[in-house]
XYZ file of C-alpha atoms in Angstrom:
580
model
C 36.929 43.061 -176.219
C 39.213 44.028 -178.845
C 38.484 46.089 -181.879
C 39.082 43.003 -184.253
C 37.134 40.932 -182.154
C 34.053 43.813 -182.116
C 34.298 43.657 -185.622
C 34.741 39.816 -186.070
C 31.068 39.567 -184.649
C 29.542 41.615 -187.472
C 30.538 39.510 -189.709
C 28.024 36.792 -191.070
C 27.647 33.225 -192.253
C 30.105 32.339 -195.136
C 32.858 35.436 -193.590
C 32.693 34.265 -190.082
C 33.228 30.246 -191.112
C 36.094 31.132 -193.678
C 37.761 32.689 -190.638
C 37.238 30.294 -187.836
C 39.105 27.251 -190.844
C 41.723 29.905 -191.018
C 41.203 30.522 -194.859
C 40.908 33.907 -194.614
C 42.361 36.684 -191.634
C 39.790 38.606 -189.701
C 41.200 42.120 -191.575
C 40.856 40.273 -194.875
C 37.099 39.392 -194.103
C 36.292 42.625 -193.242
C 37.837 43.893 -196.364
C 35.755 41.465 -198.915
C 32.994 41.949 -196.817
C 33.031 46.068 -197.013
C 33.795 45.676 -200.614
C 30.560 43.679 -200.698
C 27.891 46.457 -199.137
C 29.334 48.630 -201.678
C 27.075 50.348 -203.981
C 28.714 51.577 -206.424
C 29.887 50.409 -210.275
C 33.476 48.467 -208.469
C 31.512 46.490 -205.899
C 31.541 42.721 -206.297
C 30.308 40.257 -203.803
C 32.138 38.684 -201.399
C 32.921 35.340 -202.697
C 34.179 37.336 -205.876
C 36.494 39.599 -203.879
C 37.945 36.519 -202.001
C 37.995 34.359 -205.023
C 38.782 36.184 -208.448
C 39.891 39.648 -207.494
C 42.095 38.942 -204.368
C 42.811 35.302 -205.017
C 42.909 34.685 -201.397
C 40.893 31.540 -201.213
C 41.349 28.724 -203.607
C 37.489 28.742 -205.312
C 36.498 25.175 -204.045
C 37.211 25.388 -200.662
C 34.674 28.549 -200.267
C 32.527 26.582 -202.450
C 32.543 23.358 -199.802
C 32.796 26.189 -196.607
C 29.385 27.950 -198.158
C 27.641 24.362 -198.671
C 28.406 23.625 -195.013
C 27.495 26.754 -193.578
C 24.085 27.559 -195.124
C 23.078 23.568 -195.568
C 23.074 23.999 -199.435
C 23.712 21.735 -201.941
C 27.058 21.332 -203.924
C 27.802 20.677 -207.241
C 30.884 21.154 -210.076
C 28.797 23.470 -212.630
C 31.148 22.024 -215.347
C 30.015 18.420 -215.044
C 26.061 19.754 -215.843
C 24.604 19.746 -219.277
C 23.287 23.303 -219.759
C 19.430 23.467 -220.639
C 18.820 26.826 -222.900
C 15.232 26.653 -222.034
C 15.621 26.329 -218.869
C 17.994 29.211 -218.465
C 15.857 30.956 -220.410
C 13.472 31.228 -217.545
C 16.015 34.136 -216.038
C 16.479 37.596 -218.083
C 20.009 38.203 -219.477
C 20.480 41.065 -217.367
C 19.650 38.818 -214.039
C 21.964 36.682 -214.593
C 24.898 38.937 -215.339
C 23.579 41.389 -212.483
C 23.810 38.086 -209.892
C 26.202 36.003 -211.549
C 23.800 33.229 -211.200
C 22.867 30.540 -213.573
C 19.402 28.467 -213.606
C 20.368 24.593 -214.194
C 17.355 22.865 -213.514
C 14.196 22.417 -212.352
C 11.786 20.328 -210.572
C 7.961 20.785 -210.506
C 7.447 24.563 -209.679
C 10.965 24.892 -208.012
C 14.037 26.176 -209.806
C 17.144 25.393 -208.536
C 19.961 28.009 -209.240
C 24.073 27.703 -209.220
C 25.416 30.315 -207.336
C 28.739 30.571 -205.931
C 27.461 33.367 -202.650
C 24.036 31.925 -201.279
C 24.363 34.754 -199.006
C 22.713 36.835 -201.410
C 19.107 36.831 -200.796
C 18.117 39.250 -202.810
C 19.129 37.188 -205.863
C 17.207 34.796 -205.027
C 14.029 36.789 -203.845
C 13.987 38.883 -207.327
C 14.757 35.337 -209.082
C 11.602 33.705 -207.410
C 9.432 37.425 -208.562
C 10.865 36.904 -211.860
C 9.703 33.414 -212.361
C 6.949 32.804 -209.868
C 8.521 29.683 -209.137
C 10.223 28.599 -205.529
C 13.987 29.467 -205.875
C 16.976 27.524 -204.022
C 20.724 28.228 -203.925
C 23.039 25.375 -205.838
C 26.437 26.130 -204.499
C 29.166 26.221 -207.230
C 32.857 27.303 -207.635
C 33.200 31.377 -208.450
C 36.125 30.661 -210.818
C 34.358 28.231 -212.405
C 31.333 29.468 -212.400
C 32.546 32.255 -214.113
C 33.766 30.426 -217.280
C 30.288 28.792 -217.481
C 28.199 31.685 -217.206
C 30.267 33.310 -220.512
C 29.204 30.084 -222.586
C 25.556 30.468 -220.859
C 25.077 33.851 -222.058
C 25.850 32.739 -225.607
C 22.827 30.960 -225.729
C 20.539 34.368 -225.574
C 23.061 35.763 -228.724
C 22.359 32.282 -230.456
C 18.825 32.855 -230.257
C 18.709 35.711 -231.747
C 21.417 35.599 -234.133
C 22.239 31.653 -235.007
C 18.561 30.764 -235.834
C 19.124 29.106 -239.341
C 18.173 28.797 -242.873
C 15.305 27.077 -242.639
C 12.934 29.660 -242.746
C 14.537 30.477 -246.318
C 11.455 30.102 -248.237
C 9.289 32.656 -245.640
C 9.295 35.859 -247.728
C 7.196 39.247 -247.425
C 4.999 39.999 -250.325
C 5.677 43.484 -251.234
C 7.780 44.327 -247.713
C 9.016 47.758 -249.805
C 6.034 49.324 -249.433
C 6.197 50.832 -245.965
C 5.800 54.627 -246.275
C 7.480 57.642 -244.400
C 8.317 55.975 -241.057
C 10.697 57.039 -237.949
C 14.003 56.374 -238.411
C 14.935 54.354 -235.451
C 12.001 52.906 -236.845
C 13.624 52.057 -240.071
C 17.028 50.866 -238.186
C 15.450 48.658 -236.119
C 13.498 46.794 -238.931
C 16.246 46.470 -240.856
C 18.415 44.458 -238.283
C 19.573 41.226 -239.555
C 19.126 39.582 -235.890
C 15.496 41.134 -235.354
C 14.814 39.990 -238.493
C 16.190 36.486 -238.492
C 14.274 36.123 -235.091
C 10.696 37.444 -236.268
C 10.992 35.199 -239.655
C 11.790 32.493 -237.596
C 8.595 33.118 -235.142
C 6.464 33.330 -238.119
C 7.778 30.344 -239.586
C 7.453 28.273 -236.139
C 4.131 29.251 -236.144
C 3.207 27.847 -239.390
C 4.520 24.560 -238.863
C 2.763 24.012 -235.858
C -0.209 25.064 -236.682
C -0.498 28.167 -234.381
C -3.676 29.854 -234.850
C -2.147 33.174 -232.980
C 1.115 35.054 -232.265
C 1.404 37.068 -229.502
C 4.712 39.387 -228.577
C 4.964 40.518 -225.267
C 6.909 43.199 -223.315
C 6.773 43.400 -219.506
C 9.361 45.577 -217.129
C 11.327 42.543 -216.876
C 11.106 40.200 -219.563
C 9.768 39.736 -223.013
C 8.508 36.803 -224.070
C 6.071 35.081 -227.144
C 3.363 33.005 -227.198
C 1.496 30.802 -229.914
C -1.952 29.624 -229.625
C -1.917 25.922 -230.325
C -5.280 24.081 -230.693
C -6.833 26.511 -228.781
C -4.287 27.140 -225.652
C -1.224 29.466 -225.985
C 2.465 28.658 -224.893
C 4.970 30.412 -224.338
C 7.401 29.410 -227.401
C 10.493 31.837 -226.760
C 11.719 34.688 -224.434
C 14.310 36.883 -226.257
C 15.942 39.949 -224.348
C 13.537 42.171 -223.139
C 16.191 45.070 -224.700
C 14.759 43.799 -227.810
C 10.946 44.760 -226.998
C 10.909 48.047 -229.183
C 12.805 46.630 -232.130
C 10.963 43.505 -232.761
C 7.461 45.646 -232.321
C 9.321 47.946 -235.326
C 9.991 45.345 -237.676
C 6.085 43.722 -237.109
C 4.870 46.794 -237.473
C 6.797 48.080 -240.658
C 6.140 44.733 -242.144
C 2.222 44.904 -241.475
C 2.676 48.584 -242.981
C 1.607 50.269 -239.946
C 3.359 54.322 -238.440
C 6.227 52.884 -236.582
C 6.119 56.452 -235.027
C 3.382 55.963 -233.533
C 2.851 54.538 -230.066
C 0.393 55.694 -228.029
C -2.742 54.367 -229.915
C -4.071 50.999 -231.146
C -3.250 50.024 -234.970
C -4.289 47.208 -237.429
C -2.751 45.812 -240.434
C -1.922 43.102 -242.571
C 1.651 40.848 -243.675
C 1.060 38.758 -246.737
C 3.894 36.180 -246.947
C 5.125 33.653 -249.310
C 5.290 30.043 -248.144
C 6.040 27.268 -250.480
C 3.981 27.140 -253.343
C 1.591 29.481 -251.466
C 0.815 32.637 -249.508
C -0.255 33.346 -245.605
C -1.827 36.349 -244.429
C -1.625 37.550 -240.797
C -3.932 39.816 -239.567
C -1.345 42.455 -236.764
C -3.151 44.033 -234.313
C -0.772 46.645 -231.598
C -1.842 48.061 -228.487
C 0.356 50.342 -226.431
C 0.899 48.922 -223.082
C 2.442 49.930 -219.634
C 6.058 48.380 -220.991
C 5.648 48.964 -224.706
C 3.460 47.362 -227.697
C 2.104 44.103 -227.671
C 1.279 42.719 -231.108
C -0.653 40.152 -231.867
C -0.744 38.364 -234.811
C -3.626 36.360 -236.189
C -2.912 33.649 -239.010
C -5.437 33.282 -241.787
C -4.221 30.897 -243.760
C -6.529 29.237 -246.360
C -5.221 25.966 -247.228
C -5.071 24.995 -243.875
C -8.919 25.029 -243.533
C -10.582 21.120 -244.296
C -14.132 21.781 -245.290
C -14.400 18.115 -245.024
C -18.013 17.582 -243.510
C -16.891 13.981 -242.158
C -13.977 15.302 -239.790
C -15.892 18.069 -238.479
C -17.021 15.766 -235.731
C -21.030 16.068 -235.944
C -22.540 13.208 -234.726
C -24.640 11.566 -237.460
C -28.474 13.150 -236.544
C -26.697 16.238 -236.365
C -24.692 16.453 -239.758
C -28.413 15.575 -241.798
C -29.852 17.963 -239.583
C -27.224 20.656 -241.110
C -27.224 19.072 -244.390
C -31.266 19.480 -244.806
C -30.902 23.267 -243.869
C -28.585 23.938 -246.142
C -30.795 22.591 -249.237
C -33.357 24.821 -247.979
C -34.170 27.100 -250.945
C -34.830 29.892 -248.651
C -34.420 30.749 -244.851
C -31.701 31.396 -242.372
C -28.608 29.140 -241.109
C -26.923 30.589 -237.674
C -23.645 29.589 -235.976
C -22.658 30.600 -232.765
C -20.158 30.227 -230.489
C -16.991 32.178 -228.938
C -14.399 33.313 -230.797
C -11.703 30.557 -231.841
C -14.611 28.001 -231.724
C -14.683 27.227 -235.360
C -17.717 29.175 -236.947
C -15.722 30.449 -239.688
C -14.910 26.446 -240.907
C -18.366 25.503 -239.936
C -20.048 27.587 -242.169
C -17.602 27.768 -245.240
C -18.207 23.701 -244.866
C -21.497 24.570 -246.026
C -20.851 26.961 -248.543
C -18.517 24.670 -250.315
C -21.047 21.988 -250.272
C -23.378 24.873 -251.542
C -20.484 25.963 -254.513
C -21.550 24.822 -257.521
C -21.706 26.873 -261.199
C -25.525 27.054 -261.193
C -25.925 29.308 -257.867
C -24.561 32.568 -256.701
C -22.617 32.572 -253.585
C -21.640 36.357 -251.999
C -20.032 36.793 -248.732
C -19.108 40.223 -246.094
C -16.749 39.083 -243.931
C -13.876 40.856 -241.328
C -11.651 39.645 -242.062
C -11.956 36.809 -245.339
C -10.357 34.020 -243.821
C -10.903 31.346 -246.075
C -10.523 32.346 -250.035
C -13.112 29.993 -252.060
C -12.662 29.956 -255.524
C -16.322 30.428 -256.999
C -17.484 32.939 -253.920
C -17.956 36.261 -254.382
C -16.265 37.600 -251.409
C -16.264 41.244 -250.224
C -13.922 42.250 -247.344
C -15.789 44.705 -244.576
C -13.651 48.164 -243.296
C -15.541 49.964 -241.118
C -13.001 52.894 -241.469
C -13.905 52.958 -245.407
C -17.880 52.798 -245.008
C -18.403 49.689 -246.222
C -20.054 47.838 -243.333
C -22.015 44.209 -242.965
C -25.195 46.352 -243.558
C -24.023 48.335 -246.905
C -22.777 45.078 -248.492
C -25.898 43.208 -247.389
C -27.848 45.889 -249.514
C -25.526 45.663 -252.776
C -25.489 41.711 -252.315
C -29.741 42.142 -253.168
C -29.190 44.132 -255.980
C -26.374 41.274 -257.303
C -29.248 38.079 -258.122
C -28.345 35.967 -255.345
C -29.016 33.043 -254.027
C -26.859 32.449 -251.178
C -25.292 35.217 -248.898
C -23.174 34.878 -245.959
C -22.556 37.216 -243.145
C -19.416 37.185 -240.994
C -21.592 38.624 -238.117
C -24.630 40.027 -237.138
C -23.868 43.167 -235.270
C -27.119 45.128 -235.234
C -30.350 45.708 -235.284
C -29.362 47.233 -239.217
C -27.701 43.995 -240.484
C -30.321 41.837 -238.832
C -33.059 43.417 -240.102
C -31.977 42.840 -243.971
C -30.485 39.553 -243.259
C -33.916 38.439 -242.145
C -35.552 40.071 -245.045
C -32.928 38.259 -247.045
C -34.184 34.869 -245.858
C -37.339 35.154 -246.109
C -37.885 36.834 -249.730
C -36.096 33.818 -251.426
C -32.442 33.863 -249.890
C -30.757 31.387 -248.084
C -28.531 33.347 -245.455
C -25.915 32.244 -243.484
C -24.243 34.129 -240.395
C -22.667 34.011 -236.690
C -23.946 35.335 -233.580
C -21.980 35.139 -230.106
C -24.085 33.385 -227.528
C -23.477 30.897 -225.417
C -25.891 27.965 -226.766
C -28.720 27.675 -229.446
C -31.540 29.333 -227.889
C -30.046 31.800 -226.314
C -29.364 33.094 -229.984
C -33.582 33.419 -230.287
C -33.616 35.772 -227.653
C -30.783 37.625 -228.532
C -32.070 38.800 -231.316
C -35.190 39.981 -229.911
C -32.983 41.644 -227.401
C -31.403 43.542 -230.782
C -34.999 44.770 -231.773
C -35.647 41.991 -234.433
C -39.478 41.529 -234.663
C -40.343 38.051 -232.721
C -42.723 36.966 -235.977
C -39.755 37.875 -238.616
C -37.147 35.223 -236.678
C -39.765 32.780 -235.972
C -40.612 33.228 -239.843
C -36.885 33.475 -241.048
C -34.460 31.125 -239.133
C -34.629 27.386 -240.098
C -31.601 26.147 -238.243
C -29.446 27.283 -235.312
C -26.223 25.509 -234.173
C -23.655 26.060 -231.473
C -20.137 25.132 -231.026
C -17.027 24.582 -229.259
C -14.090 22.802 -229.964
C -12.354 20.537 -227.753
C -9.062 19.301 -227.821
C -8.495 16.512 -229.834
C -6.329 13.322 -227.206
C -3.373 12.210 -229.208
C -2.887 8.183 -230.000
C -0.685 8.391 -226.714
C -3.968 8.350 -224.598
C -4.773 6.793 -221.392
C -7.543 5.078 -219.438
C -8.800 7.382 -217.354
C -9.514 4.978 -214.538
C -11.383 4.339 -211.024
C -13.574 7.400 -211.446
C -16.302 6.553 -208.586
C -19.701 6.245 -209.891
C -20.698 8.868 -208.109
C -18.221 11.371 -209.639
C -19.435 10.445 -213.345
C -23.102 11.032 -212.364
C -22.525 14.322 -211.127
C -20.641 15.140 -214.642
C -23.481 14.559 -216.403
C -23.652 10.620 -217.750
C -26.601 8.453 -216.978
C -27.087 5.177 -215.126
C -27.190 3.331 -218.675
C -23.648 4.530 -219.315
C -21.799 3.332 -216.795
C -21.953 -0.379 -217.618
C -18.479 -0.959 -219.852
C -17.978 3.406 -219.995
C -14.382 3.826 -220.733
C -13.186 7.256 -220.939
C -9.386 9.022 -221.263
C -7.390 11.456 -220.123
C -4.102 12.862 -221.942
C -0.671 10.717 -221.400
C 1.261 13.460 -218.886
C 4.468 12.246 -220.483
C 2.949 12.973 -224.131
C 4.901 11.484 -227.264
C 6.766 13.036 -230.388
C 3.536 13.371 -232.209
C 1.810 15.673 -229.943
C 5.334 17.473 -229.037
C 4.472 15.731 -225.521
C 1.552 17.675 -225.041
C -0.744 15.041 -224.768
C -3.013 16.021 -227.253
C -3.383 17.052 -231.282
C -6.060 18.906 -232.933
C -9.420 19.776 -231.749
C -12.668 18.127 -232.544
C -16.192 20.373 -232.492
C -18.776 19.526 -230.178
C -22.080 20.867 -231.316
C -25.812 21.785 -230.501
C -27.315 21.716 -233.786
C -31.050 22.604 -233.167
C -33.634 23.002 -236.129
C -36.723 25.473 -235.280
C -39.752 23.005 -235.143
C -43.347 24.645 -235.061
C -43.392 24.041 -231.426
C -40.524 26.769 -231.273
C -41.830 29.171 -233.729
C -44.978 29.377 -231.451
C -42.684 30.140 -228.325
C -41.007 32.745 -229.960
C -44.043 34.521 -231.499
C -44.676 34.275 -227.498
C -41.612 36.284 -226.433
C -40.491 33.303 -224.374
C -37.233 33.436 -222.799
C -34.355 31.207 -223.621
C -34.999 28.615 -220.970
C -38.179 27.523 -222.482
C -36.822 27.180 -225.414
C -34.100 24.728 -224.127
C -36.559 23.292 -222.531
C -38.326 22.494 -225.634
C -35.052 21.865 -227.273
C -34.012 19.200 -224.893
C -38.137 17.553 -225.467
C -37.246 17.148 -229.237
C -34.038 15.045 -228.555
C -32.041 17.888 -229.197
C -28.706 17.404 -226.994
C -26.879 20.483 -226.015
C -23.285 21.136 -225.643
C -22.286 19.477 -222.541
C -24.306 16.172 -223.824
C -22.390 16.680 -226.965
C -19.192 16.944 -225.030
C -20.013 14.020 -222.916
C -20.504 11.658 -225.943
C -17.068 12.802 -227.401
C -15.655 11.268 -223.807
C -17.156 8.545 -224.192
C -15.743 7.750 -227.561
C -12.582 8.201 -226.616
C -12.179 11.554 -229.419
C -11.252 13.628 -225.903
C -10.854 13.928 -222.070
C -13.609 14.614 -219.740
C -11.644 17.785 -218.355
C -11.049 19.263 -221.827
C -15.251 19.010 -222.582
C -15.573 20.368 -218.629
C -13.373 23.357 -219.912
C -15.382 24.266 -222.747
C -18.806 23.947 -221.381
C -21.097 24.792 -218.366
C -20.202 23.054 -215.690
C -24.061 23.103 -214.445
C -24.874 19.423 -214.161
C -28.496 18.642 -215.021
């Protein structure tokens, strides 16, 4: 065998077939293909070398050779509408590393133009990358090429071309940033990083994101907002950009830009409109930098509107008649993001009139209430739940509210509160209503002080809210529905919905809009004060709880179904999936 021949049979796939159709010589293939297991800063694939360097083959006949060969699809990359998001799913650097360019996708697989298919190793760190399955588009290199330079614009656009409408978005007192590195100070101060962060904050507002998170990973860098209780993933600028957008949050919240290695908290107070918004920045040091995350508080936003709250109608005068309680104790409980904050300044504003005194300790003041004495806890400063509690009884009031009980300190005066001619309000986090009883007994409250203090206990959740784009949920069996939780009675005429999975422009095709509470509001009856003078455990008390009519949050959740306010897997998300 000859030495071209011995050499003709290493070569592979796309080499070998551009050969045999006498587009390329043997010497010239094993030229392009030596250039190709190159490693150093010259090397360039093999379609490259043949194509653009060399000009040796004529780019669409490799393109239509590599097809046939490897059983790939074709396409002209110039004919196909670019999608920004969707090529947004690759890093910058992959796609200049690879020369490859994502075009589109379909259910979890992401198909990707790419004038070499031989390279696997594209497509293997391109299917890492994205977690989705990954296959080969064949395109023209010279074309390609000319593509991939208007494709790359898109990640300068998004940092650079973002607009003027988030004009009106301006930090209150942004001077104010102290002594701070200065490759802290350069990176704040760029007019991209900038544009881009006022933007995200902007975004945010208008869709009524509860949360802001920015991301860095090895890879990619990407932010989130929390929308009605679920986060999405709203943008993924360069991941090269990781350290100077954390630099710019953090000299805007007024926090050591120097400083990396250790959790910090601040504030950014910004004008909007008429108005101002505060976000609360948290950073934590990760493996690939900070993550910040950014917590709106944004008063006007809150509706203390009882009537939208979603109570069901034995539960709102349940609420109501606690509240006009002279005396006595009001708790909320629930996760966080479940809406205790709203629930219980509902009350207070129904509470807010000139001839009482209303003074609150909260971390953070969320809602500002004109007519409310509120006080703002900092642990770092001294002044805790417990000291503030003290001052409020030295202040002539009549109703105090505590952000949280913590311990055994701030439960012990809250309770004294309420029963020495106080009406107290507060949250706890535990799962339902009487699991609250027991958790404060588990904190070292006396058994005869709760029984004596707390009038009224109610748990939440919120749900998301279906959109006017809704659908039937239909031909559920029977079976099914009784193992969620409805009864026989319900099932004659019980139409329930599920979210449209092609959404609408109202709900930004997410199927749904806004949340709606579901609630176990549960008064403490005399049968209940006697079982906790008894020490009994939390089951008993549901027990007695579910005796008195009293339906807890999956019931809740069930009747929302039913009435068409939400789906039947949005109430199985936020509640126990233990059918009774």
């Amino acid at each position: 065998m000859s030495v071209p021949q011995v050499k003709m049979t290493n070569l592979v796939g796309l080499a070998r077939r551009l050969v045999v159709d006498g587009l390329l010589t043997t010497e010239q293939a094993e030229i392009a293909f030596d250039q190709s297991l190159k490693k150093d800063r010259d090397s360039v694939s093999f379609v490259t070398y043949v194509v653009s360097k060399e000009k040796w083959v004529p780019g669409h006949k490799v393109a239509f050779a590599a097809a046939e060969e490897f059983g790939a699809s074709l396409a002209d990359i110039e004919s196909i509408e670019l999608n920004p998001e969707i090529i947004k799913r690759l890093d910058e650097k992959l796609i200049k590393k690879y020369s490859v360019l994502p075009i589109f996708e379909r259910g979890k697989r992401l198909f990707v133009a790419m004038s070499d298919p031989m390279n696997l190793i594209a497509l293997d760190e391109i299917k890492f990358h994205t977690k989705m399955n990954t296959e080969a588009v064949v395109v023209e290199e010279d074309k390609l090429s000319k593509v991939l330079e208007r494709a790359l614009e898109i990640f300068d656009n998004s940092m650079k071309d973002l607009g003027d409408d988030q004009a009106d978005l301006d930090l209150v007192d942004e001077n104010a940033v102290g002594d701070k590195e200065e490759d802290g100070k350069n990176a704040a101060d760029e007019a991209p990083v900038v544009k881009f962060v006022n933007k995200m904050l902007y975004d945010a507002i208008k869709m009524g994101a509860s949360d802001l998170h920015f991301e860095p990973y090895e890879k990619f860098f990407r932010v989130r907002f929390r929308v009605d209780g679920m986060l999405r993933i709203i943008a993924t600028p360069p991941v090269g950009l990781a350290r100077k957008l954390a630099a710019r949050l953090k000299v805007m919240a007024r926090l050591d830009v120097s400083e990396r290695r250790v959790p910090q908290d601040g504030r950014i107070k910004i004008k909007y409109g008429r108005g101002s918004i505060d976000f609360r920045v948290s950073s934590m040091p990760t493996l690939y930098g900070e993550k910040i995350v950014m917590r709106i508080l944004d008063s006007s936003a809150a509706n203390l509107n009882i009537e939208i709250l979603g109570y069901e109608d034995e539960q709102k005068a349940s609420y109501l008649n606690a509240l006009h309680n002279p005396y006595g104790m009001v708790l909320v409980t629930g996760p966080t993001g479940s809406g205790k904050t709203v629930s219980l300044y509902t009350g207070i504003n129904i509470l807010n009139t000139e001839d009482v005194n209303i003074s609150t300790a909260e971390d953070p003041v969320e809602i500002n209430l004109p007519g409310v004495n509120q006080v703002q806890v900092d642990e770092r400063t001294g002044m805790t739940f417990a000291k503030a509690l003290k001052a409020f009884l030295r202040q002539d009031p009549d109703i105090i509210l505590v952000g949280e009980i913590r311990d055994l300190e701030t439960g012990g005066i809250a309770i004294k509160a309420a029963t020495t001619g106080h009406m107290v309000m507060s949250t706890l986090h535990t799962n339902d209503a009487p699991a609250t009883l027991t958790r404060m007994v588990d904190m070292g409250i006396a058994t005869f002080a709760i029984a004596t203090a707390v009038n009224l206990i109610m748990a939440q959740r919120l749900c998301r809210r279906l959109c006017t784009c809704k659908i039937e949920h239909k031909d559920i069996p029977e079976k099914a529905l009784l193992a969620e939780g409805f009864k026989p009675e319900h099932l004659p005429g019980l139409k329930l919905y599920t979210k449209n999975p092609i959404g609408c422009e109202r709900c930004n095709k997410l199927g749904y809009k806004g949340r709606v509470g579901i609630y176990q509001v549960m008064p403490i009856s005399e049968a209940m004060k006697r079982f906790i003078m008894e020490g009994s455990n939390a089951l008993v008390l549901a027990d007695q709880a579910a005796k008195e009519g009293i339906a807890d949050l999956r019931k809740s959740g069930l009747k929302k179904a039913m009435d068409g306010f939400t789906s039947l897997e949005e109430v199985n998300r936020v509640t126990s999936k233990d059918k009774e």
